[in-house]
Tab-separated table of C-alpha atoms and ligand atoms in Angstrom:
chain	number	residue	atom	x	y	z
A	1	UNK	CA	-8.009	14.411	-3.527
A	2	UNK	CA	-9.981	11.501	-4.950
A	3	UNK	CA	-10.802	12.117	-8.572
A	4	UNK	CA	-12.057	8.764	-9.791
A	5	UNK	CA	-15.728	9.749	-9.567
A	6	UNK	CA	-15.215	12.356	-12.266
A	7	UNK	CA	-13.283	9.891	-14.354
A	8	UNK	CA	-15.967	7.288	-13.881
A	9	UNK	CA	-18.578	9.307	-15.741
A	10	UNK	CA	-16.189	10.162	-18.511
A	11	UNK	CA	-14.847	6.675	-18.790
A	12	UNK	CA	-18.237	5.071	-18.501
A	13	UNK	CA	-19.332	6.964	-21.610
A	14	UNK	CA	-16.136	6.211	-23.478
A	15	UNK	CA	-16.209	2.621	-22.325
A	16	UNK	CA	-19.736	2.156	-23.632
A	17	UNK	CA	-18.768	3.598	-27.005
A	18	UNK	CA	-15.633	1.489	-27.175
A	19	UNK	CA	-17.529	-1.661	-26.321
A	20	UNK	CA	-20.163	-1.014	-28.958
A	21	UNK	CA	-17.683	-0.056	-31.633
A	22	UNK	CA	-14.727	-2.366	-30.959
A	23	UNK	CA	-15.807	-5.190	-28.686
A	24	UNK	CA	-12.789	-7.379	-29.343
A	25	UNK	CA	-10.196	-4.775	-28.439
A	26	UNK	CA	-11.741	-4.476	-25.010
A	27	UNK	CA	-12.252	-8.216	-24.614
A	28	UNK	CA	-8.604	-8.945	-25.199
A	29	UNK	CA	-7.295	-6.176	-23.015
A	30	UNK	CA	-4.365	-7.052	-20.824
A	31	UNK	CA	-2.716	-3.729	-20.310
A	32	UNK	CA	-0.198	-3.040	-17.569
A	33	UNK	CA	-0.337	0.693	-18.100
A	34	UNK	CA	-1.936	2.502	-15.215
A	35	UNK	CA	-4.036	5.608	-15.588
A	36	UNK	CA	-2.336	8.373	-17.514
A	37	UNK	CA	-1.354	9.853	-14.153
A	38	UNK	CA	1.354	8.428	-11.891
A	39	UNK	CA	-0.767	9.330	-8.902
A	40	UNK	CA	-1.298	6.293	-6.664
A	41	UNK	CA	-5.082	6.069	-6.628
A	42	UNK	CA	-7.319	3.829	-4.541
A	43	UNK	CA	-10.974	4.463	-3.743
A	44	UNK	CA	-12.170	4.987	-0.215
A	45	UNK	CA	-13.906	1.968	1.279
A	46	UNK	CA	-17.506	1.977	2.425
A	47	UNK	CA	-16.348	2.746	5.952
A	48	UNK	CA	-12.970	4.513	5.754
A	49	UNK	CA	-10.791	6.873	3.779
A	50	UNK	CA	-7.981	5.043	1.968
A	51	UNK	CA	-4.951	7.222	2.693
A	52	UNK	CA	-1.702	6.537	0.839
A	53	UNK	CA	1.443	6.802	2.964
A	54	UNK	CA	5.153	6.128	2.739
A	55	UNK	CA	6.404	5.848	6.312
A	56	UNK	CA	10.130	5.223	5.767
A	57	UNK	CA	12.559	7.409	3.816
A	58	UNK	CA	15.973	9.019	4.000
A	59	UNK	CA	17.719	12.193	2.877
A	60	UNK	CA	21.271	13.538	3.097
A	61	UNK	CA	20.569	14.096	6.793
A	62	UNK	CA	21.373	10.425	7.243
A	63	UNK	CA	22.430	8.072	4.423
A	64	UNK	CA	20.125	9.249	1.630
A	65	UNK	CA	21.241	11.107	-1.492
A	66	UNK	CA	18.760	13.989	-1.740
A	67	UNK	CA	17.707	17.090	0.152
A	68	UNK	CA	14.453	16.561	2.103
A	69	UNK	CA	12.408	18.807	-0.238
A	70	UNK	CA	12.883	16.200	-2.992
A	71	UNK	CA	11.105	13.631	-0.777
A	72	UNK	CA	8.195	16.051	-0.567
A	73	UNK	CA	8.116	16.643	-4.331
A	74	UNK	CA	8.246	12.910	-5.080
A	75	UNK	CA	5.342	12.346	-2.710
A	76	UNK	CA	3.360	15.141	-4.345
A	77	UNK	CA	3.949	13.608	-7.777
A	78	UNK	CA	2.736	10.264	-6.440
A	79	UNK	CA	-0.296	11.960	-4.928
A	80	UNK	CA	0.456	10.564	-1.491
A	81	UNK	CA	-1.552	11.675	1.514
A	82	UNK	CA	1.367	11.426	3.931
A	83	UNK	CA	5.053	10.713	4.375
A	84	UNK	CA	7.202	10.132	7.436
A	85	UNK	CA	10.754	11.476	7.509
A	86	UNK	CA	12.825	8.786	9.223
A	87	UNK	CA	16.539	9.528	9.253
A	88	UNK	CA	18.864	7.098	10.990
A	89	UNK	CA	19.667	8.565	14.386
A	90	UNK	CA	22.888	6.642	14.728
A	91	UNK	CA	24.146	6.315	11.156
A	92	UNK	CA	25.255	9.700	9.827
A	93	UNK	CA	27.710	9.177	6.939
A	94	UNK	CA	27.395	12.794	5.647
A	95	UNK	CA	27.974	14.355	9.050
A	96	UNK	CA	31.352	15.907	8.152
A	97	UNK	CA	29.804	17.668	5.138
A	98	UNK	CA	26.448	18.435	6.739
A	99	UNK	CA	26.838	18.789	10.500
A	100	UNK	CA	23.414	18.853	12.103
A	101	UNK	CA	23.280	18.459	15.852
A	102	UNK	CA	19.488	18.926	15.660
A	103	UNK	CA	18.067	15.571	14.517
A	104	UNK	CA	14.722	17.190	13.712
A	105	UNK	CA	16.265	19.230	10.894
A	106	UNK	CA	15.279	16.973	7.959
A	107	UNK	CA	11.679	16.898	9.153
A	108	UNK	CA	11.589	20.667	9.629
A	109	UNK	CA	12.840	21.249	6.075
A	110	UNK	CA	10.336	18.738	4.639
A	111	UNK	CA	7.501	20.299	6.610
A	112	UNK	CA	8.406	23.752	5.324
A	113	UNK	CA	8.663	22.417	1.778
A	114	UNK	CA	5.210	20.803	1.975
A	115	UNK	CA	3.779	24.141	3.104
A	116	UNK	CA	0.043	24.371	2.491
A	117	UNK	CA	0.053	21.670	-0.198
A	118	UNK	CA	-2.002	19.265	1.885
A	119	UNK	CA	0.713	16.611	2.104
A	120	UNK	CA	0.856	15.417	5.704
A	121	UNK	CA	4.478	15.199	6.918
A	122	UNK	CA	5.115	13.074	9.996
A	123	UNK	CA	8.129	13.448	12.263
A	124	UNK	CA	9.997	10.175	12.658
A	125	UNK	CA	13.372	8.561	13.253
A	126	UNK	CA	14.995	5.251	12.488
A	127	UNK	CA	16.422	3.574	15.581
A	128	UNK	CA	19.363	1.738	14.092
A	129	UNK	CA	20.803	-1.245	15.944
A	130	UNK	CA	22.366	-4.631	15.370
A	131	UNK	CA	20.340	-7.687	16.391
A	132	UNK	CA	18.596	-8.448	18.628
A	133	UNK	CA	16.824	-5.096	18.256
A	134	UNK	CA	17.474	-4.642	14.546
A	135	UNK	CA	16.183	-1.466	12.905
A	136	UNK	CA	12.900	0.187	13.746
A	137	UNK	CA	11.037	3.389	12.922
A	138	UNK	CA	9.384	5.587	15.513
A	139	UNK	CA	6.899	7.969	13.874
A	140	UNK	CA	4.627	10.652	15.315
A	141	UNK	CA	7.432	11.555	17.734
A	142	UNK	CA	7.796	15.057	19.218
A	143	UNK	CA	11.588	15.412	19.379
A	144	UNK	CA	14.097	13.163	17.601
A	145	UNK	CA	17.005	14.455	19.703
A	146	UNK	CA	15.610	12.825	22.833
A	147	UNK	CA	15.843	9.437	21.104
A	148	UNK	CA	19.642	9.621	20.762
A	149	UNK	CA	20.427	7.393	23.731
A	150	UNK	CA	22.743	4.469	24.348
A	151	UNK	CA	20.178	1.836	25.206
A	152	UNK	CA	17.909	0.810	22.304
A	153	UNK	CA	15.008	-0.228	24.509
A	154	UNK	CA	15.231	3.191	26.168
A	155	UNK	CA	14.997	4.850	22.723
A	156	UNK	CA	11.716	2.994	22.071
A	157	UNK	CA	10.507	3.847	25.566
A	158	UNK	CA	11.211	7.539	24.972
A	159	UNK	CA	9.384	7.397	21.628
A	160	UNK	CA	6.456	5.758	23.406
A	161	UNK	CA	6.427	8.565	26.011
A	162	UNK	CA	6.252	11.027	23.109
A	163	UNK	CA	3.143	9.301	21.773
A	164	UNK	CA	4.892	7.543	18.904
A	165	UNK	CA	3.830	4.622	16.774
A	166	UNK	CA	6.855	2.352	16.243
A	167	UNK	CA	7.391	-0.539	13.857
A	168	UNK	CA	10.111	-3.039	12.994
A	169	UNK	CA	12.025	-2.282	9.786
A	170	UNK	CA	12.944	-4.909	7.191
A	171	UNK	CA	13.028	-7.890	9.599
A	172	UNK	CA	13.981	-10.019	6.574
A	173	UNK	CA	17.040	-7.896	5.729
A	174	UNK	CA	19.819	-10.196	4.534
A	175	UNK	CA	22.518	-8.054	6.184
A	176	UNK	CA	21.052	-9.199	9.518
A	177	UNK	CA	19.186	-12.372	8.444
A	178	UNK	CA	21.360	-14.323	6.036
A	179	UNK	CA	18.495	-16.638	5.084
A	180	UNK	CA	16.050	-13.779	4.486
A	181	UNK	CA	13.683	-15.191	7.120
A	182	UNK	CA	12.087	-12.641	9.460
A	183	UNK	CA	12.233	-13.795	13.091
A	184	UNK	CA	11.549	-12.233	16.454
A	185	UNK	CA	14.137	-12.234	19.248
A	186	UNK	CA	13.066	-12.181	22.896
A	187	UNK	CA	13.958	-8.470	22.923
A	188	UNK	CA	11.530	-7.775	20.064
A	189	UNK	CA	8.752	-9.688	21.812
A	190	UNK	CA	9.352	-7.672	24.989
A	191	UNK	CA	9.066	-4.407	23.045
A	192	UNK	CA	5.804	-5.635	21.513
A	193	UNK	CA	4.430	-6.715	24.881
A	194	UNK	CA	5.303	-3.339	26.419
A	195	UNK	CA	3.379	-1.652	23.621
A	196	UNK	CA	6.536	0.052	22.345
A	197	UNK	CA	6.436	-1.680	18.937
A	198	UNK	CA	3.093	-1.971	17.167
A	199	UNK	CA	3.864	-2.671	13.515
A	200	UNK	CA	6.200	-4.544	11.177
A	201	UNK	CA	7.375	-4.010	7.628
A	202	UNK	CA	6.047	-6.874	5.534
A	203	UNK	CA	7.305	-4.971	2.509
A	204	UNK	CA	10.515	-2.921	2.438
A	205	UNK	CA	11.824	-1.479	-0.846
A	206	UNK	CA	11.996	-4.450	-3.230
A	207	UNK	CA	11.486	-7.231	-0.674
A	208	UNK	CA	8.377	-8.978	0.647
A	209	UNK	CA	8.253	-11.321	3.656
A	210	UNK	CA	5.638	-14.033	4.254
A	211	UNK	CA	7.262	-14.581	7.667
A	212	UNK	CA	6.857	-10.920	8.609
A	213	UNK	CA	3.193	-11.222	7.603
A	214	UNK	CA	2.851	-14.269	9.869
A	215	UNK	CA	4.452	-12.293	12.716
A	216	UNK	CA	2.079	-9.368	12.112
A	217	UNK	CA	-0.927	-11.691	12.303
A	218	UNK	CA	0.364	-13.651	15.308
A	219	UNK	CA	1.306	-10.594	17.411
A	220	UNK	CA	-1.444	-8.261	16.178
A	221	UNK	CA	0.943	-5.786	14.545
A	222	UNK	CA	0.080	-3.274	11.843
A	223	UNK	CA	1.064	-4.507	8.367
A	224	UNK	CA	3.428	-1.922	6.895
A	225	UNK	CA	4.907	-1.454	3.411
A	226	UNK	CA	7.523	1.248	2.797
A	227	UNK	CA	9.995	2.392	0.167
A	228	UNK	CA	12.911	3.073	2.564
A	229	UNK	CA	14.062	5.215	-0.352
A	230	UNK	CA	17.631	6.510	-0.288
A	231	UNK	CA	18.057	7.485	-3.961
A	232	UNK	CA	15.234	8.601	-6.260
A	233	UNK	CA	11.760	7.045	-6.259
A	234	UNK	CA	11.481	7.412	-10.036
A	235	UNK	CA	14.627	5.424	-10.703
A	236	UNK	CA	14.253	2.823	-7.973
A	237	UNK	CA	10.661	1.902	-8.899
A	238	UNK	CA	10.789	2.667	-12.642
A	239	UNK	CA	7.857	5.016	-12.384
A	240	UNK	CA	8.151	6.103	-16.027
A	241	UNK	CA	7.617	2.478	-17.043
A	242	UNK	CA	4.477	2.104	-14.928
A	243	UNK	CA	6.061	1.012	-11.642
A	244	UNK	CA	5.107	2.346	-8.245
A	245	UNK	CA	6.803	2.682	-4.864
A	246	UNK	CA	5.644	0.426	-2.012
A	247	UNK	CA	3.266	2.231	0.326
A	248	UNK	CA	1.009	1.618	3.276
A	249	UNK	CA	-2.681	2.285	2.679
A	250	UNK	CA	-4.116	3.483	5.977
A	251	UNK	CA	-7.878	3.174	6.463
A	252	UNK	CA	-8.660	6.293	8.466
A	253	UNK	CA	-11.791	7.986	9.740
A	254	UNK	CA	-10.388	11.400	8.951
A	255	UNK	CA	-7.554	12.819	6.849
A	256	UNK	CA	-5.356	14.168	9.634
A	257	UNK	CA	-2.359	13.156	11.720
A	258	UNK	CA	-4.658	12.012	14.481
A	259	UNK	CA	-6.795	10.057	12.011
A	260	UNK	CA	-3.686	8.292	10.701
A	261	UNK	CA	-2.346	7.536	14.176
A	262	UNK	CA	-5.711	6.186	15.343
A	263	UNK	CA	-5.935	3.924	12.289
A	264	UNK	CA	-2.371	2.640	12.784
A	265	UNK	CA	-3.081	1.907	16.435
A	266	UNK	CA	-6.207	0.027	15.318
A	267	UNK	CA	-4.059	-1.899	12.754
A	268	UNK	CA	-6.215	-0.719	9.845
A	269	UNK	CA	-3.551	-0.923	7.116
A	270	UNK	CA	-2.579	-2.708	3.939
A	271	UNK	CA	0.689	-2.760	2.024
A	272	UNK	CA	0.625	-1.984	-1.711
A	273	UNK	CA	3.638	-3.505	-3.449
A	274	UNK	CA	4.343	-4.510	-7.063
A	275	UNK	CA	0.637	-4.686	-7.896
A	276	UNK	CA	-0.078	-6.778	-4.801
A	277	UNK	CA	-2.170	-5.779	-1.792
A	278	UNK	CA	-1.243	-7.360	1.545
A	279	UNK	CA	-3.484	-6.983	4.579
A	280	UNK	CA	-6.043	-8.522	6.872
A	281	UNK	CA	-9.169	-9.624	5.022
A	282	UNK	CA	-11.348	-7.226	7.038
A	283	UNK	CA	-9.290	-4.343	5.603
A	284	UNK	CA	-8.316	-5.405	2.090
A	285	UNK	CA	-11.573	-7.017	0.990
A	286	UNK	CA	-13.564	-3.772	1.454
A	287	UNK	CA	-10.897	-2.078	-0.677
A	288	UNK	CA	-11.338	-4.650	-3.456
A	289	UNK	CA	-15.110	-4.279	-3.170
A	290	UNK	CA	-14.777	-0.517	-3.489
A	291	UNK	CA	-12.492	-0.980	-6.511
A	292	UNK	CA	-14.519	-3.366	-8.678
A	293	UNK	CA	-18.169	-2.890	-9.518
A	294	UNK	CA	-20.560	-4.271	-12.107
A	295	UNK	CA	-21.411	-1.287	-14.286
A	296	UNK	CA	-23.655	-3.263	-16.646
A	297	UNK	CA	-25.021	-6.804	-17.138
A	298	UNK	CA	-27.127	-7.621	-20.189
A	299	UNK	CA	-27.619	-10.372	-22.740
A	300	UNK	CA	-26.204	-10.088	-26.215
A	301	UNK	CA	-28.829	-10.457	-28.973
A	302	UNK	CA	-31.096	-13.464	-28.457
A	303	UNK	CA	-28.384	-15.567	-26.758
A	304	UNK	CA	-27.994	-16.693	-23.168
A	305	UNK	CA	-24.425	-15.355	-23.064
A	306	UNK	CA	-24.384	-12.566	-20.524
A	307	UNK	CA	-22.170	-9.523	-21.066
A	308	UNK	CA	-20.921	-8.240	-17.717
A	309	UNK	CA	-18.977	-4.982	-17.552
A	310	UNK	CA	-16.611	-4.714	-14.610
A	311	UNK	CA	-15.369	-1.236	-13.752
A	312	UNK	CA	-12.098	-1.002	-11.795
A	313	UNK	CA	-11.627	2.399	-10.167
A	314	UNK	CA	-8.261	1.546	-8.563
A	315	UNK	CA	-4.580	1.358	-9.521
A	316	UNK	CA	-4.529	-2.418	-8.969
A	317	UNK	CA	-4.551	-4.755	-11.939
A	318	UNK	CA	-6.640	-7.413	-10.258
A	319	UNK	CA	-6.106	-11.059	-11.099
A	320	UNK	CA	-9.361	-12.921	-10.481
A	321	UNK	CA	-9.827	-16.691	-10.445
A	322	UNK	CA	-13.364	-17.874	-11.041
A	323	UNK	CA	-14.864	-19.671	-8.050
A	324	UNK	CA	-18.497	-19.700	-9.219
A	325	UNK	CA	-20.100	-22.587	-11.130
A	326	UNK	CA	-20.441	-20.517	-14.311
A	327	UNK	CA	-18.081	-20.894	-17.230
A	328	UNK	CA	-17.031	-18.014	-19.409
A	329	UNK	CA	-17.259	-17.335	-23.152
A	330	UNK	CA	-14.207	-15.085	-23.583
A	331	UNK	CA	-11.674	-16.226	-20.964
A	332	UNK	CA	-10.761	-19.358	-19.052
A	333	UNK	CA	-11.029	-19.227	-15.265
A	334	UNK	CA	-8.515	-16.391	-14.826
A	335	UNK	CA	-9.599	-12.834	-15.506
A	336	UNK	CA	-7.365	-9.763	-15.535
A	337	UNK	CA	-9.130	-6.562	-14.535
A	338	UNK	CA	-7.021	-3.634	-15.703
A	339	UNK	CA	-6.729	-0.517	-13.522
A	340	UNK	CA	-9.060	2.367	-14.331
A	341	UNK	CA	-10.655	0.347	-17.112
A	342	UNK	CA	-13.865	-1.453	-17.922
A	343	UNK	CA	-13.330	-5.173	-18.484
A	344	UNK	CA	-15.898	-7.310	-20.299
A	345	UNK	CA	-16.732	-10.772	-19.015
A	346	UNK	CA	-18.996	-13.040	-21.067
A	347	UNK	CA	-20.833	-15.541	-18.869
A	348	UNK	CA	-22.663	-18.624	-20.184
A	349	UNK	CA	-25.791	-18.755	-18.064
A	350	UNK	CA	-27.369	-21.447	-20.347
A	351	UNK	CA	-30.840	-20.034	-19.726
A	352	UNK	CA	-31.696	-16.351	-19.411
A	353	UNK	CA	-31.785	-15.355	-15.761
A	354	UNK	CA	-32.779	-12.155	-13.964
A	355	UNK	CA	-29.821	-11.673	-11.647
A	356	UNK	CA	-26.349	-13.111	-11.309
A	357	UNK	CA	-23.954	-13.911	-8.481
A	358	UNK	CA	-20.294	-14.225	-9.385
A	359	UNK	CA	-17.399	-15.031	-7.094
A	360	UNK	CA	-13.662	-14.809	-7.601
A	361	UNK	CA	-10.539	-15.553	-5.649
A	362	UNK	CA	-8.460	-12.355	-5.833
A	363	UNK	CA	-4.990	-13.714	-6.513
A	364	UNK	CA	-2.989	-10.477	-6.156
A	365	UNK	CA	-4.437	-9.786	-2.723
A	366	UNK	CA	-2.755	-11.651	0.150
A	367	UNK	CA	-4.375	-11.989	3.584
A	368	UNK	CA	-1.947	-14.601	4.967
A	369	UNK	CA	0.833	-16.589	3.289
A	370	UNK	CA	-0.779	-18.378	0.335
A	371	UNK	CA	-4.254	-17.046	1.131
A	372	UNK	CA	-6.401	-14.831	-1.058
A	373	UNK	CA	-9.816	-13.356	-0.302
A	374	UNK	CA	-12.978	-14.061	-2.265
A	375	UNK	CA	-14.831	-11.252	-4.006
A	376	UNK	CA	-18.598	-11.720	-4.425
A	377	UNK	CA	-20.281	-9.679	-7.145
A	378	UNK	CA	-24.046	-9.557	-7.644
A	379	UNK	CA	-26.013	-7.730	-10.284
A	380	UNK	CA	-29.531	-7.431	-11.673
A	381	UNK	CA	-29.588	-8.168	-15.379
A	382	UNK	CA	-30.871	-5.292	-17.502
A	383	UNK	CA	-33.877	-5.398	-19.891
B	401	LIG	ZN1	15.636	3.130	6.672
């Protein structure tokens, strides 16, 4: 599943050659192109597997435009570890063309389509209500039909009895929140306190919500990012042009349904959205640390300008702001670390030293509104 270790060796060799032969082309690199593959690729952290999941999507079995097997094929192209099929229970605009009294049907088709491919398909449903409940997804349910009930709180209670993990959908949705501000109603707080709702979408489709992130942190909810795709992933997120769908990265102990559910219940998640990672520092910083490593540090010629090679094994184009006392020879205080590339940083150490400690604020990683974690990098200097 994870192939970056193989690439590392190959790229390390190529990178070394490229640096020796054409140092300036690498120095000036500011490429937005991801690896040749569209596969969404993040390294595992020191402690957990980094599993890539899209937990909110639709097909013709509610208001989507495709058959469920297309959701499976899109996920396979994106190299996802898991998807949840989450048709609206209550909103069925294609019902006269596609009658389906069994609300598990879309999941069953997707599961059959995934077959033995290794893609984990999770049974879910979207509980679709006006405020105060708003929309929510119940995933890891056993039977969607039992959730078709009049009372919304009872639908969440039934999902809970089935062992579900439920989260609030797009709390910033302008059809329900004209100002785009995510807020909790008393009803939502009651569902959280009962343990019926345990997560919240901070990212949905092409929207991001600082307020939803604040709610997640205040009420100890899992931070979720989803596509909520109705049309085609490729068109909606311009995959051919280097875009990617929003996903949730789940930090799991094992690659299984139970491993995913345990990690969600422990709130070990991050959202990956438009080249930004959103999550608690204890979860996203280990991911950044697993992504960026010093592959080489050595002086050039008889100077005291240190050449540091930074290898980025992830899909993220990291934006780093220098927070050490060193100044650089090839960039100002902002450094772009391209995905699946080696980036060269030239550091003026003034005198030749034996080891170096660098630190950077990681600007495209968000741990709370306006807050970014600090990455510390240390390396022994070669020679
Ligand atoms: Zn939806």
